């Protein structure tokens, strides 16, 4: 708080202390000890404002020096008193009675006559006090006059009359005469005026300068006549005695003169200006006063007394603008150093009211415009802002759109490349599957060929052994037979050979036991070995009688020969069958290979053909323990799927069925029409698909792992092949049957 | 009468017959020759022969068969009749697989179809002459 006070108040106080004094008059304090009583005898000139100016200025001057002045004024009609001794005395008395008891320090006297009186008065009543004389027209002669009088000071002025006369000359160069009108005055004064006029006459030879008293003027120029139109009057200050005896001076005088006479009038007193004077030259009263004050101070208080009479020059030349207008004086006639007074108010002041109204209106309009502009600019700004916002939003949205678009494009690109990848993958998967299938098929094919081959080779060996290579051959056996045996042999061998057929496998065991049991039934006890041989001999097909004839228990030579013959025959039959098998497989491979490479292959399949094809490929697995039932409705439409692909589908489904049945069961393939579509059902009696993976069944790798039995892509590829042509494949489990249904669009013939 | 038997197991009927005959013609009356179409029948056969007092000294089995395949069958035989010697035949198998099977099952031989009869007889003979308890 204190800090704030310090900060705020101290500067304020300093400011006050610094600046305020300039606006305050120095107070009168006890320090001002000097008080001066001044007797001021002034010339009686009503309407003279110069006096006041002088007074005020000189008082202020003294005050600033610390002197308080008490001024006692008395006006004196000097002219009158100067003429009348009695009057002067009575004035003296008046003064005395008025200012009883006052001790004057100095007497001020304005005017030449008053100065005389003042000096005389001082000498009589206040001897020793200084007298200060000043006036416009106190010339150097006064210095001389009062040379011997002690303590008389004054200020000399150069007369402004010559300047006034020169001004008159320059303003009215066409004048017919310049009259210097002087009121009643002392001789000394008059003589100086004459001198002035003579000087001017010399300066302006073409002009006429004339000195004339007021009395003379009034009588001579009471009525203006035409021949005197161009004269110019120059007045000296002072009162004029009219014909009726009145004394008129100052402004009243000039007023009267202007009413009476048309002549331009110039003056020498500031107070007369503004009344109608054309112009003139005067002494500035303010500077007069100031100078007076300084001198008086020095007179009263200085150690060194000033010079008794000093000169001062405070002349001002002035011209009344209105008079210039009236007399049509061009400004070029006005001396450059002259003041032009009373210039009319300029345009701005003359039409001040109208201008003010205009300005007010303009201001209102301006304000209105500003407000409107402000409002509109606000609106505009709002609009702009909204616009910017909108644009910003648009930009942002556009950017977002662009980004989204880019993202979309990128995503699209990704999708495209993903799609391509997937397609490639599918293709490669298909290829792999195809390879896998091929691989499996290759295995199967190898199997299909190698098995028969092995059988062929074994059979070939047996044949050669039995026909001569071995230790025992058929020929040797026959060679060593007797006739009976030979008869029996040939009789039986035909029966065996006719009936015998390649072994069917599954019936072998039954036949073996059948023989055994039959022989036992018939009371023929043979060893298992013999039974084995008997069976291999083909005796299963013989009747009891034939078998008994053989007398196996006794001599088994014939049995052996029969056995050999049977084996020979069977071996040849095996070779035959095996060859068929191999050629069949070769054909399948060939057609398979052809269907793959055939570019001209039509994309149209016959259901029956493709199913058969598939079955032939899987001939081997099918033969073992699986009952196959194929029923194709006659007139099945063809389908728009390449046979190669469709065969793959069947192969897949059939293989799956076989695997599911573990090689034993019933496989049914049914084909029929529904509407224009072809339906093919692959049914198996297997246990069906694990419910856990049913919904993934047609997807790649529905099982977590599949050991060795394919790649897990089979069904997914089937679906792809089928769905490529708007077909469908479904899995169903009905009545202990596992059914894979394939629906394909049929082609109309 | 033979007291030892050779069992041949293959799901291919014509092969089974031909192979049996060729072996019989070569090895003669020394052994009895039995055949089976699958693993289960094979096991049954061994049991029956044992019942008759005949030991199955050698089993020749095909690899790929429906139901119990050759690998499972031979493993079973080895488990139950460790003294029986085992041979495998197959229509398709690559080196690696053969190696693996021979080690796993302690096979005394592996024959590829088709084999030469010499190959076959040599393999069988070397297997039969091998000392038991391996």
CSV table of C-alpha atoms in Angstrom, one decimal, chain A residues 38-354:
chain,number,residue,atom,x,y,z
A,38,UNK,CA,1.4,55.8,-7.6
A,39,UNK,CA,-0.4,58.9,-8.6
A,40,UNK,CA,-1.5,58.5,-12.1
A,41,UNK,CA,-2.7,61.6,-13.9
A,42,UNK,CA,-4.1,60.5,-17.1
A,43,UNK,CA,-5.4,62.3,-20.1
A,44,UNK,CA,-9.2,62.4,-20.4
A,45,UNK,CA,-9.9,60.5,-23.4
A,46,UNK,CA,-13.1,58.6,-23.2
A,47,UNK,CA,-13.1,55.4,-25.0
A,48,UNK,CA,-9.4,55.0,-24.7
A,49,UNK,CA,-8.6,51.5,-24.0
A,50,UNK,CA,-4.9,51.9,-24.3
A,51,UNK,CA,-4.8,53.4,-20.8
A,52,UNK,CA,-6.1,50.3,-19.2
A,53,UNK,CA,-3.6,48.2,-21.1
A,54,UNK,CA,-0.8,50.3,-20.0
A,55,UNK,CA,-1.9,50.3,-16.4
A,56,UNK,CA,-2.4,46.6,-16.2
A,57,UNK,CA,0.8,45.8,-17.8
A,58,UNK,CA,2.9,48.1,-15.7
A,59,UNK,CA,1.2,46.9,-12.5
A,60,UNK,CA,1.9,43.3,-13.4
A,61,UNK,CA,5.5,44.1,-14.2
A,62,UNK,CA,6.0,45.6,-10.8
A,63,UNK,CA,4.2,42.8,-9.1
A,64,UNK,CA,6.5,40.3,-10.7
A,65,UNK,CA,9.3,42.2,-9.2
A,66,UNK,CA,7.7,41.9,-5.8
A,67,UNK,CA,6.3,45.3,-5.7
A,68,UNK,CA,2.7,46.0,-4.9
A,69,UNK,CA,1.4,49.0,-6.6
A,70,UNK,CA,-1.5,51.1,-5.4
A,71,UNK,CA,-2.6,53.3,-8.3
A,72,UNK,CA,-4.6,56.4,-7.8
A,73,UNK,CA,-5.9,57.7,-11.0
A,74,UNK,CA,-7.1,61.2,-11.8
A,75,UNK,CA,-8.2,62.3,-15.2
A,76,UNK,CA,-7.3,65.6,-16.4
A,77,UNK,CA,-8.5,67.5,-19.4
A,78,UNK,CA,-5.1,68.9,-20.1
A,79,UNK,CA,-6.1,71.1,-22.9
A,80,UNK,CA,-8.6,72.9,-21.0
A,81,UNK,CA,-6.6,73.2,-17.9
A,82,UNK,CA,-3.5,74.3,-19.8
A,83,UNK,CA,-5.5,77.3,-21.2
A,84,UNK,CA,-7.0,78.2,-17.9
A,85,UNK,CA,-4.7,79.0,-14.9
A,86,UNK,CA,-7.6,79.0,-12.6
A,87,UNK,CA,-8.7,75.7,-13.7
A,88,UNK,CA,-5.3,74.2,-13.1
A,89,UNK,CA,-5.3,75.5,-9.6
A,90,UNK,CA,-8.7,74.1,-8.8
A,91,UNK,CA,-7.5,70.8,-10.2
A,92,UNK,CA,-4.6,70.9,-7.9
A,93,UNK,CA,-6.9,71.4,-5.0
A,94,UNK,CA,-9.0,68.6,-6.1
A,95,UNK,CA,-6.1,66.3,-6.2
A,96,UNK,CA,-5.1,67.3,-2.7
A,97,UNK,CA,-8.4,66.8,-1.2
A,98,UNK,CA,-9.0,63.5,-2.9
A,99,UNK,CA,-5.7,62.0,-1.9
A,100,UNK,CA,-5.4,63.4,1.6
A,101,UNK,CA,-2.9,61.6,3.7
A,102,UNK,CA,-1.5,59.5,0.9
A,103,UNK,CA,2.1,59.7,0.4
A,104,UNK,CA,2.9,59.1,-3.2
A,105,UNK,CA,6.1,57.5,-4.2
A,106,UNK,CA,5.9,58.4,-7.9
A,107,UNK,CA,3.7,60.4,-10.2
A,108,UNK,CA,2.8,59.1,-13.6
A,109,UNK,CA,1.8,61.6,-16.2
A,110,UNK,CA,0.3,60.8,-19.5
A,111,UNK,CA,0.6,63.3,-22.1
A,112,UNK,CA,2.6,66.4,-22.7
A,113,UNK,CA,0.5,69.0,-21.0
A,114,UNK,CA,-0.2,66.7,-18.1
A,115,UNK,CA,3.5,66.2,-17.7
A,116,UNK,CA,3.9,69.9,-17.3
A,117,UNK,CA,1.2,69.9,-14.6
A,118,UNK,CA,2.6,66.8,-13.0
A,119,UNK,CA,6.0,68.3,-12.6
A,120,UNK,CA,4.6,71.5,-11.2
A,121,UNK,CA,2.4,69.6,-8.8
A,122,UNK,CA,5.3,67.5,-7.7
A,123,UNK,CA,7.4,70.4,-7.0
A,124,UNK,CA,4.7,72.0,-4.9
A,125,UNK,CA,3.4,69.0,-3.0
A,126,UNK,CA,5.7,66.1,-3.2
A,127,UNK,CA,9.1,67.4,-3.7
A,128,UNK,CA,11.8,64.7,-4.4
A,129,UNK,CA,9.5,62.1,-5.7
A,130,UNK,CA,10.1,61.1,-9.3
A,131,UNK,CA,7.8,61.9,-12.1
A,132,UNK,CA,7.4,59.6,-15.0
A,133,UNK,CA,6.1,60.9,-18.2
A,134,UNK,CA,4.9,58.9,-21.1
A,135,UNK,CA,2.8,59.4,-24.1
A,136,UNK,CA,2.7,58.7,-27.7
A,137,UNK,CA,3.9,62.0,-28.7
A,138,UNK,CA,6.5,62.8,-26.3
A,139,UNK,CA,9.4,63.6,-28.4
A,140,UNK,CA,13.0,64.4,-27.6
A,141,UNK,CA,12.1,68.1,-27.0
A,142,UNK,CA,10.7,67.1,-23.6
A,143,UNK,CA,14.1,65.7,-22.6
A,144,UNK,CA,15.4,69.1,-23.2
A,145,UNK,CA,12.5,70.7,-21.5
A,146,UNK,CA,12.9,68.9,-18.3
A,147,UNK,CA,16.7,68.8,-18.3
A,148,UNK,CA,17.0,70.9,-15.4
A,149,UNK,CA,14.1,69.5,-13.4
A,150,UNK,CA,15.3,66.8,-11.0
A,151,UNK,CA,13.8,63.3,-11.0
A,152,UNK,CA,11.8,63.7,-14.1
A,153,UNK,CA,11.9,60.6,-16.2
A,154,UNK,CA,10.1,59.8,-19.3
A,155,UNK,CA,9.9,57.8,-22.3
A,156,UNK,CA,10.4,59.3,-25.7
A,157,UNK,CA,8.6,58.0,-28.6
A,158,UNK,CA,9.1,58.6,-32.1
A,159,UNK,CA,6.1,59.8,-33.6
A,160,UNK,CA,4.0,57.4,-35.5
A,161,UNK,CA,2.7,60.2,-37.6
A,162,UNK,CA,5.3,59.9,-40.4
A,163,UNK,CA,4.4,56.2,-40.7
A,164,UNK,CA,0.7,57.0,-40.7
A,165,UNK,CA,1.3,59.5,-43.5
A,166,UNK,CA,3.3,57.1,-45.5
A,167,UNK,CA,0.6,54.5,-45.1
A,168,UNK,CA,-1.9,57.0,-46.3
A,169,UNK,CA,0.3,57.6,-49.4
A,170,UNK,CA,0.7,54.0,-50.2
A,171,UNK,CA,-2.9,53.1,-49.7
A,172,UNK,CA,-4.2,56.1,-51.7
A,173,UNK,CA,-1.6,56.8,-54.3
A,174,UNK,CA,-4.1,58.8,-56.3
A,175,UNK,CA,-4.8,61.2,-53.5
A,176,UNK,CA,-5.2,64.8,-54.1
A,177,UNK,CA,-4.0,65.7,-50.7
A,178,UNK,CA,-3.1,64.2,-47.3
A,179,UNK,CA,-4.3,66.4,-44.4
A,180,UNK,CA,-2.8,66.0,-41.1
A,181,UNK,CA,-5.4,67.2,-38.7
A,182,UNK,CA,-4.1,68.3,-35.4
A,183,UNK,CA,-6.1,69.2,-32.4
A,184,UNK,CA,-5.2,72.3,-30.4
A,185,UNK,CA,-1.7,71.8,-29.1
A,186,UNK,CA,1.3,73.4,-27.9
A,187,UNK,CA,3.6,75.2,-30.2
A,188,UNK,CA,6.4,72.8,-29.7
A,189,UNK,CA,4.3,70.1,-30.9
A,190,UNK,CA,3.0,71.9,-33.9
A,191,UNK,CA,6.5,72.8,-35.0
A,192,UNK,CA,7.5,69.2,-34.9
A,193,UNK,CA,4.6,68.2,-37.0
A,194,UNK,CA,5.4,70.8,-39.6
A,195,UNK,CA,8.9,69.4,-39.8
A,196,UNK,CA,7.5,65.9,-40.3
A,197,UNK,CA,5.3,67.1,-43.1
A,198,UNK,CA,8.2,68.9,-44.8
A,199,UNK,CA,10.2,65.7,-44.6
A,200,UNK,CA,7.5,63.8,-46.2
A,201,UNK,CA,6.8,66.3,-48.8
A,202,UNK,CA,10.4,65.9,-49.8
A,203,UNK,CA,10.0,62.2,-49.8
A,204,UNK,CA,6.8,62.3,-51.9
A,205,UNK,CA,7.1,65.3,-54.1
A,206,UNK,CA,4.0,64.6,-56.1
A,207,UNK,CA,1.8,64.4,-53.0
A,208,UNK,CA,0.3,67.3,-51.1
A,209,UNK,CA,0.8,67.2,-47.4
A,210,UNK,CA,-1.0,69.8,-45.4
A,211,UNK,CA,-1.2,70.5,-41.7
A,212,UNK,CA,-4.5,71.7,-40.6
A,213,UNK,CA,-6.1,72.3,-37.3
A,214,UNK,CA,-9.4,70.8,-36.4
A,215,UNK,CA,-10.9,74.2,-36.3
A,216,UNK,CA,-9.7,75.1,-39.7
A,217,UNK,CA,-10.8,71.8,-41.0
A,218,UNK,CA,-14.2,72.0,-39.6
A,219,UNK,CA,-14.7,75.4,-41.1
A,220,UNK,CA,-13.1,74.6,-44.4
A,221,UNK,CA,-14.5,71.3,-45.0
A,222,UNK,CA,-17.9,71.5,-43.5
A,223,UNK,CA,-19.5,70.5,-46.7
A,224,UNK,CA,-17.6,68.1,-48.9
A,225,UNK,CA,-17.3,69.3,-52.4
A,226,UNK,CA,-16.5,67.2,-55.4
A,227,UNK,CA,-13.1,68.6,-56.0
A,228,UNK,CA,-12.0,67.3,-52.6
A,229,UNK,CA,-13.1,63.7,-53.1
A,230,UNK,CA,-9.6,62.2,-53.0
A,231,UNK,CA,-8.2,63.7,-49.9
A,232,UNK,CA,-7.0,61.6,-47.0
A,233,UNK,CA,-7.2,62.5,-43.4
A,234,UNK,CA,-4.6,61.6,-40.9
A,235,UNK,CA,-5.7,62.3,-37.3
A,236,UNK,CA,-3.6,63.0,-34.4
A,237,UNK,CA,-5.0,61.9,-31.1
A,238,UNK,CA,-6.8,64.5,-29.1
A,239,UNK,CA,-10.1,66.0,-28.6
A,240,UNK,CA,-11.8,68.3,-31.1
A,241,UNK,CA,-13.8,71.3,-30.1
A,242,UNK,CA,-16.9,71.3,-32.0
A,243,UNK,CA,-18.7,74.4,-33.2
A,244,UNK,CA,-21.2,74.1,-30.4
A,245,UNK,CA,-18.4,73.9,-27.9
A,246,UNK,CA,-18.5,70.2,-27.2
A,247,UNK,CA,-15.3,68.2,-27.0
A,248,UNK,CA,-15.3,65.0,-28.9
A,249,UNK,CA,-12.5,62.6,-29.1
A,250,UNK,CA,-11.7,59.0,-29.7
A,251,UNK,CA,-14.2,56.7,-31.2
A,252,UNK,CA,-17.0,59.2,-31.0
A,253,UNK,CA,-15.0,61.6,-33.0
A,254,UNK,CA,-14.3,59.2,-35.7
A,255,UNK,CA,-17.9,58.1,-35.8
A,256,UNK,CA,-18.9,61.7,-36.3
A,257,UNK,CA,-16.3,62.3,-38.9
A,258,UNK,CA,-17.2,59.2,-40.8
A,259,UNK,CA,-20.9,60.3,-40.9
A,260,UNK,CA,-20.0,63.8,-42.0
A,261,UNK,CA,-17.2,63.1,-44.5
A,262,UNK,CA,-16.6,60.5,-47.1
A,263,UNK,CA,-12.8,60.8,-46.8
A,264,UNK,CA,-10.7,57.9,-45.7
A,265,UNK,CA,-9.3,58.5,-42.3
A,266,UNK,CA,-6.1,57.2,-40.8
A,267,UNK,CA,-5.2,57.3,-37.1
A,268,UNK,CA,-2.4,57.0,-34.7
A,269,UNK,CA,-4.1,55.5,-31.7
A,270,UNK,CA,-4.8,51.9,-31.2
A,271,UNK,CA,-8.1,52.5,-29.4
A,272,UNK,CA,-9.4,54.2,-32.4
A,273,UNK,CA,-9.0,51.3,-34.6
A,274,UNK,CA,-11.9,49.1,-35.6
A,275,UNK,CA,-14.3,52.1,-35.7
A,276,UNK,CA,-13.9,53.0,-39.3
A,277,UNK,CA,-10.4,54.0,-39.7
A,278,UNK,CA,-8.8,52.8,-42.8
A,279,UNK,CA,-5.6,52.2,-40.9
A,280,UNK,CA,-2.8,53.8,-39.1
A,281,UNK,CA,0.2,53.4,-37.0
A,282,UNK,CA,0.1,53.2,-33.3
A,283,UNK,CA,2.2,52.4,-30.3
A,284,UNK,CA,1.5,49.1,-28.6
A,285,UNK,CA,0.2,50.0,-25.1
A,286,UNK,CA,1.2,46.7,-23.6
A,287,UNK,CA,4.8,47.1,-24.3
A,288,UNK,CA,4.5,50.7,-23.2
A,289,UNK,CA,3.2,49.5,-19.9
A,290,UNK,CA,5.8,46.9,-19.5
A,291,UNK,CA,8.6,49.3,-20.2
A,292,UNK,CA,7.1,51.8,-17.8
A,293,UNK,CA,7.0,49.2,-15.1
A,294,UNK,CA,10.6,48.3,-15.5
A,295,UNK,CA,11.7,51.8,-15.5
A,296,UNK,CA,9.6,52.8,-12.6
A,297,UNK,CA,11.0,49.9,-10.6
A,298,UNK,CA,14.5,51.0,-11.4
A,299,UNK,CA,13.6,54.6,-10.6
A,300,UNK,CA,12.3,53.6,-7.2
A,301,UNK,CA,14.4,50.7,-6.1
A,302,UNK,CA,17.6,50.4,-8.1
A,303,UNK,CA,20.9,51.7,-7.0
A,304,UNK,CA,21.6,53.0,-10.4
A,305,UNK,CA,19.0,55.4,-11.6
A,306,UNK,CA,18.0,54.8,-15.2
A,307,UNK,CA,18.4,57.3,-17.9
A,308,UNK,CA,16.0,60.0,-17.6
A,309,UNK,CA,14.6,59.8,-21.0
A,310,UNK,CA,14.6,56.7,-23.0
A,311,UNK,CA,13.5,55.9,-26.4
A,312,UNK,CA,11.1,53.2,-27.2
A,313,UNK,CA,9.9,51.9,-30.4
A,314,UNK,CA,6.7,49.8,-30.4
A,315,UNK,CA,5.2,51.0,-33.5
A,316,UNK,CA,2.6,48.9,-35.3
A,317,UNK,CA,1.2,49.6,-38.6
A,318,UNK,CA,-2.3,48.3,-39.2
A,319,UNK,CA,-4.9,48.4,-41.8
A,320,UNK,CA,-8.7,47.7,-41.5
A,321,UNK,CA,-9.7,45.1,-43.9
A,322,UNK,CA,-13.2,46.3,-44.1
A,323,UNK,CA,-12.0,49.8,-45.1
A,324,UNK,CA,-9.9,48.3,-47.8
A,325,UNK,CA,-13.1,46.7,-49.1
A,326,UNK,CA,-15.0,49.9,-48.8
A,327,UNK,CA,-12.4,52.0,-50.6
A,328,UNK,CA,-11.5,49.2,-53.0
A,329,UNK,CA,-7.9,49.3,-52.1
A,330,UNK,CA,-6.0,46.3,-53.5
A,331,UNK,CA,-3.9,44.4,-51.0
A,332,UNK,CA,-0.9,45.1,-53.0
A,333,UNK,CA,-1.1,48.7,-51.7
A,334,UNK,CA,-0.8,47.5,-48.1
A,335,UNK,CA,2.7,47.6,-46.8
A,336,UNK,CA,4.1,44.2,-46.1
A,337,UNK,CA,4.8,44.9,-42.4
A,338,UNK,CA,1.3,46.2,-41.8
A,339,UNK,CA,-1.2,44.2,-39.8
A,340,UNK,CA,-4.5,43.6,-41.6
A,341,UNK,CA,-7.1,43.8,-38.9
A,342,UNK,CA,-10.7,42.8,-38.9
A,343,UNK,CA,-10.3,40.5,-41.8
A,344,UNK,CA,-13.7,39.2,-42.3
A,345,UNK,CA,-14.3,35.9,-41.0
A,346,UNK,CA,-13.2,33.5,-43.5
A,347,UNK,CA,-15.5,31.2,-45.4
A,348,UNK,CA,-15.4,28.9,-42.6
A,349,UNK,CA,-16.7,31.4,-40.1
A,350,UNK,CA,-19.2,33.2,-42.5
A,351,UNK,CA,-20.9,30.0,-43.2
A,352,UNK,CA,-20.2,28.5,-39.9
A,353,UNK,CA,-23.7,27.6,-39.2
A,354,UNK,CA,-24.3,26.0,-42.5
